[in-house]
CSV table of N, CA, C and O in Angstrom, one decimal:
chain,number,residue,atom,x,y,z
K,15,MET,N,221.2,51.7,105.4
K,15,MET,CA,220.1,52.4,105.9
K,15,MET,C,219.2,52.8,104.7
K,15,MET,O,219.7,53.2,103.7
K,16,ALA,N,218.0,52.6,104.8
K,16,ALA,CA,217.0,52.9,103.7
K,16,ALA,C,216.5,54.3,103.8
K,16,ALA,O,216.4,54.8,104.9
K,17,GLN,N,216.2,54.9,102.7
K,17,GLN,CA,215.7,56.3,102.7
K,17,GLN,C,214.4,56.3,101.8
K,17,GLN,O,214.4,55.5,100.8
K,18,GLN,N,213.5,57.0,102.2
K,18,GLN,CA,212.3,57.2,101.4
K,18,GLN,C,212.2,58.7,101.1
K,18,GLN,O,212.1,59.5,102.1
K,19,VAL,N,212.2,59.1,99.9
K,19,VAL,CA,212.1,60.5,99.5
K,19,VAL,C,210.7,60.7,98.9
K,19,VAL,O,210.3,60.0,98.0
K,20,ILE,N,210.0,61.7,99.5
K,20,ILE,CA,208.6,61.9,99.0
K,20,ILE,C,208.6,63.3,98.4
K,20,ILE,O,209.0,64.3,99.0
K,21,LYS,N,208.1,63.3,97.2
K,21,LYS,CA,208.1,64.6,96.4
K,21,LYS,C,206.6,65.0,96.4
K,21,LYS,O,205.7,64.3,96.0
K,22,ARG,N,206.3,66.2,97.0
K,22,ARG,CA,205.0,66.8,97.0
K,22,ARG,C,205.0,68.0,96.1
K,22,ARG,O,205.8,68.9,96.3
K,23,LEU,N,204.0,68.1,95.2
K,23,LEU,CA,203.8,69.3,94.4
K,23,LEU,C,202.9,70.2,95.1
K,23,LEU,O,201.8,69.8,95.6
K,24,ILE,N,203.2,71.5,95.2
K,24,ILE,CA,202.4,72.5,95.9
K,24,ILE,C,201.9,73.4,94.7
K,24,ILE,O,202.7,73.9,94.0
K,25,ASP,N,200.6,73.7,94.7
K,25,ASP,CA,200.0,74.5,93.7
K,25,ASP,C,200.7,75.9,93.8
K,25,ASP,O,200.6,76.5,94.9
K,26,ASP,N,201.3,76.4,92.7
K,26,ASP,CA,201.9,77.7,92.8
K,26,ASP,C,201.0,78.9,92.9
K,26,ASP,O,201.4,80.0,93.3
K,27,LEU,N,199.7,78.7,92.7
K,27,LEU,CA,198.7,79.8,92.8
K,27,LEU,C,198.1,79.9,94.2
K,27,LEU,O,198.1,81.0,94.8
K,28,ASP,N,197.7,78.8,94.8
K,28,ASP,CA,197.0,78.8,96.0
K,28,ASP,C,197.6,78.0,97.2
K,28,ASP,O,197.0,78.0,98.3
K,29,GLY,N,198.7,77.4,97.0
K,29,GLY,CA,199.3,76.6,98.0
K,29,GLY,C,198.7,75.3,98.4
K,29,GLY,O,199.2,74.6,99.3
K,30,THR,N,197.7,74.9,97.7
K,30,THR,CA,197.1,73.5,97.9
K,30,THR,C,198.0,72.5,97.3
K,30,THR,O,199.0,72.8,96.6
K,31,GLU,N,197.6,71.2,97.5
K,31,GLU,CA,198.4,70.2,96.8
K,31,GLU,C,198.2,70.2,95.3
K,31,GLU,O,197.0,70.3,94.8
K,32,ALA,N,199.3,70.2,94.6
K,32,ALA,CA,199.2,70.2,93.1
K,32,ALA,C,199.2,68.8,92.6
K,32,ALA,O,199.7,67.9,93.2
K,33,GLU,N,198.6,68.6,91.4
K,33,GLU,CA,198.6,67.3,90.8
K,33,GLU,C,199.6,67.1,89.6
K,33,GLU,O,200.0,66.0,89.3
K,34,LYS,N,200.0,68.2,89.0
K,34,LYS,CA,200.9,68.1,87.9
K,34,LYS,C,201.6,69.4,87.6
K,34,LYS,O,201.2,70.5,88.1
K,35,THR,N,202.7,69.3,86.9
K,35,THR,CA,203.4,70.4,86.4
K,35,THR,C,203.0,70.7,85.0
K,35,THR,O,203.1,69.8,84.2
K,36,VAL,N,202.6,71.9,84.7
K,36,VAL,CA,202.1,72.3,83.4
K,36,VAL,C,203.1,73.2,82.7
K,36,VAL,O,203.4,74.3,83.2
K,37,PRO,N,203.7,72.7,81.6
K,37,PRO,CA,204.6,73.5,80.8
K,37,PRO,C,203.9,74.4,79.8
K,37,PRO,O,202.9,74.0,79.3
K,38,PHE,N,204.4,75.6,79.6
K,38,PHE,CA,203.8,76.5,78.6
K,38,PHE,C,204.9,77.5,78.1
K,38,PHE,O,205.9,77.6,78.8
K,39,SER,N,204.6,78.1,77.0
K,39,SER,CA,205.6,79.0,76.5
K,39,SER,C,204.9,80.3,75.9
K,39,SER,O,203.8,80.1,75.3
K,40,ILE,N,205.4,81.4,76.2
K,40,ILE,CA,204.8,82.7,75.7
K,40,ILE,C,206.0,83.6,75.3
K,40,ILE,O,206.9,83.7,76.1
K,41,ASP,N,205.9,84.2,74.2
K,41,ASP,CA,206.9,85.1,73.6
K,41,ASP,C,208.3,84.5,73.6
K,41,ASP,O,209.3,85.1,74.0
K,42,GLY,N,208.3,83.2,73.3
K,42,GLY,CA,209.6,82.5,73.2
K,42,GLY,C,210.2,82.1,74.5
K,42,GLY,O,211.4,81.6,74.6
K,43,VAL,N,209.5,82.3,75.6
K,43,VAL,CA,210.0,82.0,77.0
K,43,VAL,C,209.2,80.8,77.5
K,43,VAL,O,208.0,80.8,77.5
K,44,ALA,N,209.9,79.7,77.9
K,44,ALA,CA,209.3,78.5,78.4
K,44,ALA,C,209.1,78.6,79.9
K,44,ALA,O,210.0,79.1,80.6
K,45,TYR,N,207.9,78.2,80.4
K,45,TYR,CA,207.6,78.3,81.8
K,45,TYR,C,207.1,76.9,82.2
K,45,TYR,O,206.6,76.1,81.4
K,46,GLU,N,207.1,76.7,83.5
K,46,GLU,CA,206.4,75.5,84.2
K,46,GLU,C,205.7,76.0,85.4
K,46,GLU,O,206.3,76.9,86.1
K,47,ILE,N,204.5,75.5,85.7
K,47,ILE,CA,203.8,75.9,86.9
K,47,ILE,C,203.2,74.6,87.5
K,47,ILE,O,202.7,73.8,86.7
K,48,ASP,N,203.3,74.4,88.8
K,48,ASP,CA,202.6,73.3,89.5
K,48,ASP,C,201.2,73.7,89.8
K,48,ASP,O,201.0,74.8,90.4
K,49,LEU,N,200.3,72.9,89.4
K,49,LEU,CA,198.8,73.2,89.6
K,49,LEU,C,198.0,72.1,90.0
K,49,LEU,O,198.3,70.9,89.7
K,50,SER,N,197.0,72.4,90.8
K,50,SER,CA,195.9,71.4,91.2
K,50,SER,C,195.1,71.1,89.9
K,50,SER,O,195.2,71.9,88.9
K,51,ALA,N,194.3,70.1,90.0
K,51,ALA,CA,193.4,69.8,88.8
K,51,ALA,C,192.5,71.0,88.5
K,51,ALA,O,192.3,71.3,87.3
K,52,ASP,N,192.0,71.6,89.5
K,52,ASP,CA,191.0,72.7,89.3
K,52,ASP,C,191.8,73.9,88.6
K,52,ASP,O,191.2,74.5,87.7
K,53,ASN,N,192.9,74.2,89.1
K,53,ASN,CA,193.7,75.4,88.5
K,53,ASN,C,194.2,75.1,87.1
K,53,ASN,O,194.3,75.9,86.3
K,54,ALA,N,194.5,73.8,86.9
K,54,ALA,CA,195.0,73.4,85.5
K,54,ALA,C,193.8,73.6,84.6
K,54,ALA,O,194.0,74.0,83.4
K,55,LYS,N,192.6,73.2,85.0
K,55,LYS,CA,191.4,73.4,84.1
K,55,LYS,C,191.1,74.8,83.9
K,55,LYS,O,190.8,75.2,82.8
K,56,LYS,N,191.3,75.7,84.9
K,56,LYS,CA,191.1,77.1,84.7
K,56,LYS,C,192.1,77.7,83.7
K,56,LYS,O,191.8,78.5,82.9
K,57,LEU,N,193.4,77.2,83.8
K,57,LEU,CA,194.4,77.7,82.9
K,57,LEU,C,194.0,77.3,81.4
K,57,LEU,O,194.0,78.1,80.5
K,58,LEU,N,193.6,76.0,81.2
K,58,LEU,CA,193.3,75.6,79.9
K,58,LEU,C,192.0,76.3,79.4
K,58,LEU,O,191.9,76.7,78.2
K,59,ALA,N,191.1,76.6,80.3
K,59,ALA,CA,189.8,77.3,79.9
K,59,ALA,C,190.2,78.7,79.5
K,59,ALA,O,189.6,79.2,78.5
K,60,GLY,N,191.1,79.3,80.2
K,60,GLY,CA,191.5,80.7,79.9
K,60,GLY,C,192.2,80.8,78.6
K,60,GLY,O,192.1,81.7,77.8
K,61,LEU,N,193.0,79.8,78.3
K,61,LEU,CA,193.8,79.8,77.0
K,61,LEU,C,193.0,79.2,75.8
K,61,LEU,O,193.4,79.4,74.7
K,62,SER,N,191.9,78.5,76.1
K,62,SER,CA,191.2,77.8,75.1
K,62,SER,C,190.8,78.6,73.9
K,62,SER,O,191.1,78.2,72.7
K,63,PRO,N,190.3,79.8,74.0
K,63,PRO,CA,190.0,80.6,72.8
K,63,PRO,C,191.2,80.9,72.0
K,63,PRO,O,191.1,81.0,70.7
K,64,PHE,N,192.3,81.1,72.6
K,64,PHE,CA,193.6,81.4,71.9
K,64,PHE,C,194.1,80.1,71.2
K,64,PHE,O,194.6,80.2,70.0
K,65,ILE,N,194.0,79.0,71.9
K,65,ILE,CA,194.5,77.7,71.3
K,65,ILE,C,193.7,77.4,70.1
K,65,ILE,O,194.2,76.9,69.1
K,66,GLU,N,192.4,77.6,70.2
K,66,GLU,CA,191.5,77.2,69.1
K,66,GLU,C,191.9,78.0,67.8
K,66,GLU,O,191.7,77.5,66.7
K,67,HIS,N,192.4,79.2,67.9
K,67,HIS,CA,192.8,80.0,66.7
K,67,HIS,C,194.2,80.0,66.4
K,67,HIS,O,194.7,80.6,65.4
K,68,ALA,N,195.0,79.3,67.2
K,68,ALA,CA,196.5,79.3,67.0
K,68,ALA,C,196.9,78.1,66.1
K,68,ALA,O,196.1,77.2,65.8
K,69,ARG,N,198.1,78.1,65.6
K,69,ARG,CA,198.7,77.0,64.9
K,69,ARG,C,199.9,76.5,65.7
K,69,ARG,O,200.5,77.3,66.4
K,70,ARG,N,200.2,75.3,65.5
K,70,ARG,CA,201.3,74.7,66.2
K,70,ARG,C,202.6,75.2,65.5
K,70,ARG,O,202.7,75.3,64.3
K,71,ALA,N,203.6,75.4,66.3
K,71,ALA,CA,204.9,75.8,65.8
K,71,ALA,C,205.7,74.6,65.6
K,71,ALA,O,205.9,73.8,66.4
K,72,GLY,N,206.3,74.5,64.4
K,72,GLY,CA,207.2,73.5,64.1
K,72,GLY,C,206.6,72.1,63.7
K,72,GLY,O,207.3,71.3,63.1
K,73,GLY,N,205.4,71.8,64.0
K,73,GLY,CA,204.8,70.5,63.9
K,73,GLY,C,205.2,69.6,62.8
K,73,GLY,O,206.2,69.8,62.2
K,74,PRO,N,204.4,68.6,62.5
K,74,PRO,CA,204.8,67.5,61.6
K,74,PRO,C,205.0,68.0,60.2
K,74,PRO,O,205.7,67.3,59.5
K,75,LYS,N,204.5,69.1,59.7
K,75,LYS,CA,204.6,69.5,58.3
K,75,LYS,C,206.1,69.7,58.0
K,75,LYS,O,206.5,69.3,56.9
K,76,ARG,N,206.9,70.2,58.9
K,76,ARG,CA,208.3,70.4,58.6
K,76,ARG,C,209.0,69.1,58.5
K,76,ARG,O,209.8,68.9,57.7
K,77,ARG,N,208.7,68.2,59.4
K,77,ARG,CA,209.3,66.9,59.4
K,77,ARG,C,209.0,66.1,58.1
K,77,ARG,O,209.8,65.5,57.5
K,78,GLN,N,207.7,66.2,57.7
K,78,GLN,CA,207.3,65.6,56.4
K,78,GLN,C,208.1,66.2,55.2
K,78,GLN,O,208.5,65.4,54.4
K,79,ALA,N,208.2,67.5,55.2
K,79,ALA,CA,208.9,68.1,54.1
K,79,ALA,C,210.3,67.6,54.0
K,79,ALA,O,210.8,67.3,53.0
K,80,ARG,N,211.0,67.5,55.2
K,80,ARG,CA,212.4,67.0,55.1
K,80,ARG,C,212.4,65.5,54.7
K,80,ARG,O,213.2,65.1,53.9
K,81,ALA,N,211.4,64.7,55.3
K,81,ALA,CA,211.4,63.3,54.9
K,81,ALA,C,211.1,63.1,53.4
K,81,ALA,O,211.7,62.3,52.8
K,82,THR,N,210.2,63.9,52.9
K,82,THR,CA,209.9,63.8,51.5
K,82,THR,C,211.1,64.1,50.6
K,82,THR,O,211.5,63.4,49.7
K,83,SER,N,211.8,65.2,50.9
K,83,SER,CA,212.9,65.6,50.1
K,83,SER,C,214.1,64.6,50.3
K,83,SER,O,214.8,64.3,49.3
K,84,SER,N,214.2,64.0,51.5
K,84,SER,CA,215.2,63.0,51.7
K,84,SER,C,214.9,61.7,50.9
K,84,SER,O,215.7,61.1,50.3
K,85,ARG,N,213.6,61.4,50.8
K,85,ARG,CA,213.2,60.2,50.0
K,85,ARG,C,213.4,60.5,48.5
K,85,ARG,O,213.9,59.6,47.8
K,86,GLU,N,213.1,61.7,48.1
K,86,GLU,CA,213.3,62.0,46.7
K,86,GLU,C,214.8,62.0,46.3
K,86,GLU,O,215.2,61.5,45.3
K,87,ARG,N,215.6,62.5,47.3
K,87,ARG,CA,217.1,62.4,47.0
K,87,ARG,C,217.6,61.0,47.0
K,87,ARG,O,218.4,60.7,46.1
K,88,SER,N,217.1,60.2,47.9
K,88,SER,CA,217.5,58.8,47.9
K,88,SER,C,217.1,58.1,46.6
K,88,SER,O,217.8,57.3,46.0
K,89,ALA,N,215.9,58.4,46.1
K,89,ALA,CA,215.4,57.8,44.8
K,89,ALA,C,216.3,58.3,43.7
K,89,ALA,O,216.6,57.5,42.8
K,90,ASP,N,216.7,59.5,43.7
K,90,ASP,CA,217.6,60.1,42.6
K,90,ASP,C,218.9,59.3,42.7
K,90,ASP,O,219.5,59.0,41.6
K,91,ILE,N,219.4,59.2,43.9
K,91,ILE,CA,220.7,58.5,44.0
K,91,ILE,C,220.6,57.1,43.5
K,91,ILE,O,221.5,56.6,42.8
K,92,ARG,N,219.6,56.4,43.9
K,92,ARG,CA,219.4,55.0,43.5
K,92,ARG,C,219.3,54.9,41.9
K,92,ARG,O,219.9,54.0,41.3
K,93,ALA,N,218.5,55.8,41.4
K,93,ALA,CA,218.4,55.8,39.9
K,93,ALA,C,219.7,56.0,39.2
K,93,ALA,O,220.1,55.4,38.2
K,94,TRP,N,220.4,57.0,39.7
K,94,TRP,CA,221.8,57.4,39.2
K,94,TRP,C,222.7,56.1,39.3
K,94,TRP,O,223.4,55.8,38.3
K,95,ALA,N,222.7,55.5,40.4
K,95,ALA,CA,223.6,54.3,40.6
K,95,ALA,C,223.2,53.2,39.7
K,95,ALA,O,224.1,52.6,39.1
K,96,LYS,N,221.9,52.9,39.6
K,96,LYS,CA,221.5,51.8,38.7
K,96,LYS,C,221.9,52.1,37.2
K,96,LYS,O,222.3,51.2,36.5
K,97,ALA,N,221.7,53.3,36.8
K,97,ALA,CA,222.1,53.7,35.4
K,97,ALA,C,223.5,53.5,35.2
K,97,ALA,O,223.9,53.3,34.0
K,98,ARG,N,224.4,53.5,36.2
K,98,ARG,CA,225.8,53.3,36.0
K,98,ARG,C,226.3,51.9,36.4
K,98,ARG,O,227.5,51.6,36.5
K,99,GLY,N,225.3,51.0,36.6
K,99,GLY,CA,225.6,49.6,37.0
K,99,GLY,C,226.1,49.4,38.4
K,99,GLY,O,226.7,48.4,38.7
K,100,ILE,N,225.9,50.4,39.3
K,100,ILE,CA,226.2,50.2,40.7
K,100,ILE,C,225.1,49.5,41.4
K,100,ILE,O,223.9,50.0,41.3
K,101,LYS,N,225.4,48.4,42.1
K,101,LYS,CA,224.3,47.7,42.8
K,101,LYS,C,223.9,48.4,44.1
K,101,LYS,O,224.8,48.7,44.9
K,102,VAL,N,222.6,48.7,44.2
K,102,VAL,CA,222.1,49.4,45.3
K,102,VAL,C,220.8,48.7,45.7
K,102,VAL,O,220.0,48.4,44.8
K,103,ASN,N,220.5,48.5,47.0
K,103,ASN,CA,219.3,47.9,47.4
K,103,ASN,C,218.1,48.8,47.2
K,103,ASN,O,218.3,50.1,47.2
K,104,GLU,N,216.9,48.3,47.0
K,104,GLU,CA,215.7,49.1,46.8
K,104,GLU,C,215.3,49.9,48.0
K,104,GLU,O,214.7,50.9,47.9
K,105,ARG,N,215.6,49.3,49.2
K,105,ARG,CA,215.3,50.0,50.4
K,105,ARG,C,216.4,50.0,51.4
K,105,ARG,O,217.4,49.3,51.2
K,106,GLY,N,216.3,50.8,52.4
K,106,GLY,CA,217.4,50.9,53.4
K,106,GLY,C,218.4,51.9,53.1
K,106,GLY,O,218.3,52.7,52.2
K,107,ARG,N,219.4,51.9,53.8
K,107,ARG,CA,220.5,52.9,53.7
K,107,ARG,C,221.3,52.7,52.5
K,107,ARG,O,221.7,51.6,52.1
K,108,ILE,N,221.7,53.8,51.9
K,108,ILE,CA,222.5,53.8,50.7
K,108,ILE,C,224.0,53.9,51.2
K,108,ILE,O,224.3,54.8,52.0
K,109,PRO,N,224.9,53.0,50.7
K,109,PRO,CA,226.3,53.1,51.1
K,109,PRO,C,226.9,54.5,50.9
K,109,PRO,O,226.6,55.1,49.9
K,110,ALA,N,227.6,54.9,51.9
K,110,ALA,CA,228.2,56.3,51.8
K,110,ALA,C,229.1,56.5,50.6
K,110,ALA,O,229.1,57.5,50.0
K,111,THR,N,229.8,55.4,50.1
K,111,THR,CA,230.6,55.5,49.0
K,111,THR,C,229.8,55.9,47.7
K,111,THR,O,230.2,56.7,46.9
K,112,VAL,N,228.6,55.3,47.6
K,112,VAL,CA,227.7,55.6,46.5
K,112,VAL,C,227.2,57.0,46.6
K,112,VAL,O,227.2,57.7,45.6
K,113,VAL,N,226.8,57.5,47.8
K,113,VAL,CA,226.4,58.8,48.0
K,113,VAL,C,227.5,59.8,47.6
K,113,VAL,O,227.3,60.8,46.9
K,114,GLU,N,228.7,59.5,48.0
K,114,GLU,CA,229.9,60.4,47.7
K,114,GLU,C,230.1,60.5,46.2
K,114,GLU,O,230.3,61.5,45.7
K,115,GLU,N,230.0,59.3,45.5
K,115,GLU,CA,230.2,59.3,44.1
K,115,GLU,C,229.1,60.1,43.4
K,115,GLU,O,229.4,60.9,42.5
K,116,TYR,N,227.9,60.0,43.9
K,116,TYR,CA,226.7,60.8,43.3
K,116,TYR,C,227.0,62.3,43.5
K,116,TYR,O,226.8,63.0,42.6
K,117,GLU,N,227.4,62.7,44.7
K,117,GLU,CA,227.6,64.1,45.0
K,117,GLU,C,228.8,64.6,44.1
K,117,GLU,O,228.7,65.8,43.7
K,118,ARG,N,229.8,63.8,43.9
K,118,ARG,CA,230.9,64.3,43.0
K,118,ARG,C,230.5,64.5,41.6
K,118,ARG,O,230.9,65.4,40.9
K,119,ALA,N,229.6,63.6,41.2
K,119,ALA,CA,229.1,63.6,39.8
K,119,ALA,C,228.1,64.7,39.5
K,119,ALA,O,227.9,65.1,38.4
K,120,ASN,N,227.4,65.1,40.6
K,120,ASN,CA,226.3,66.1,40.4
K,120,ASN,C,226.6,67.4,41.1
K,120,ASN,O,227.0,67.9,41.9
């Protein structure tokens, strides 16, 4: 027997048909609300002045910082290994044994 399941979103504000679920977070608490296109526009319009002056939490800068320090560490390990005659590829993953030797030595 076949079944067809239909999921309908109902706007949480006015009970009309909703078009999407909008996630947002305030004071460290995450929320979701189902809204029609009109109500979603009203929400964004109301938050717009605050969004324009806000900064993103966690964004790419943190990831870049970690990636940069990771790249620098890899470069240090490669240079250390080459100075000791240990063969290491210029790119890609450094063998765990080489990393362990580096950590023991430093």
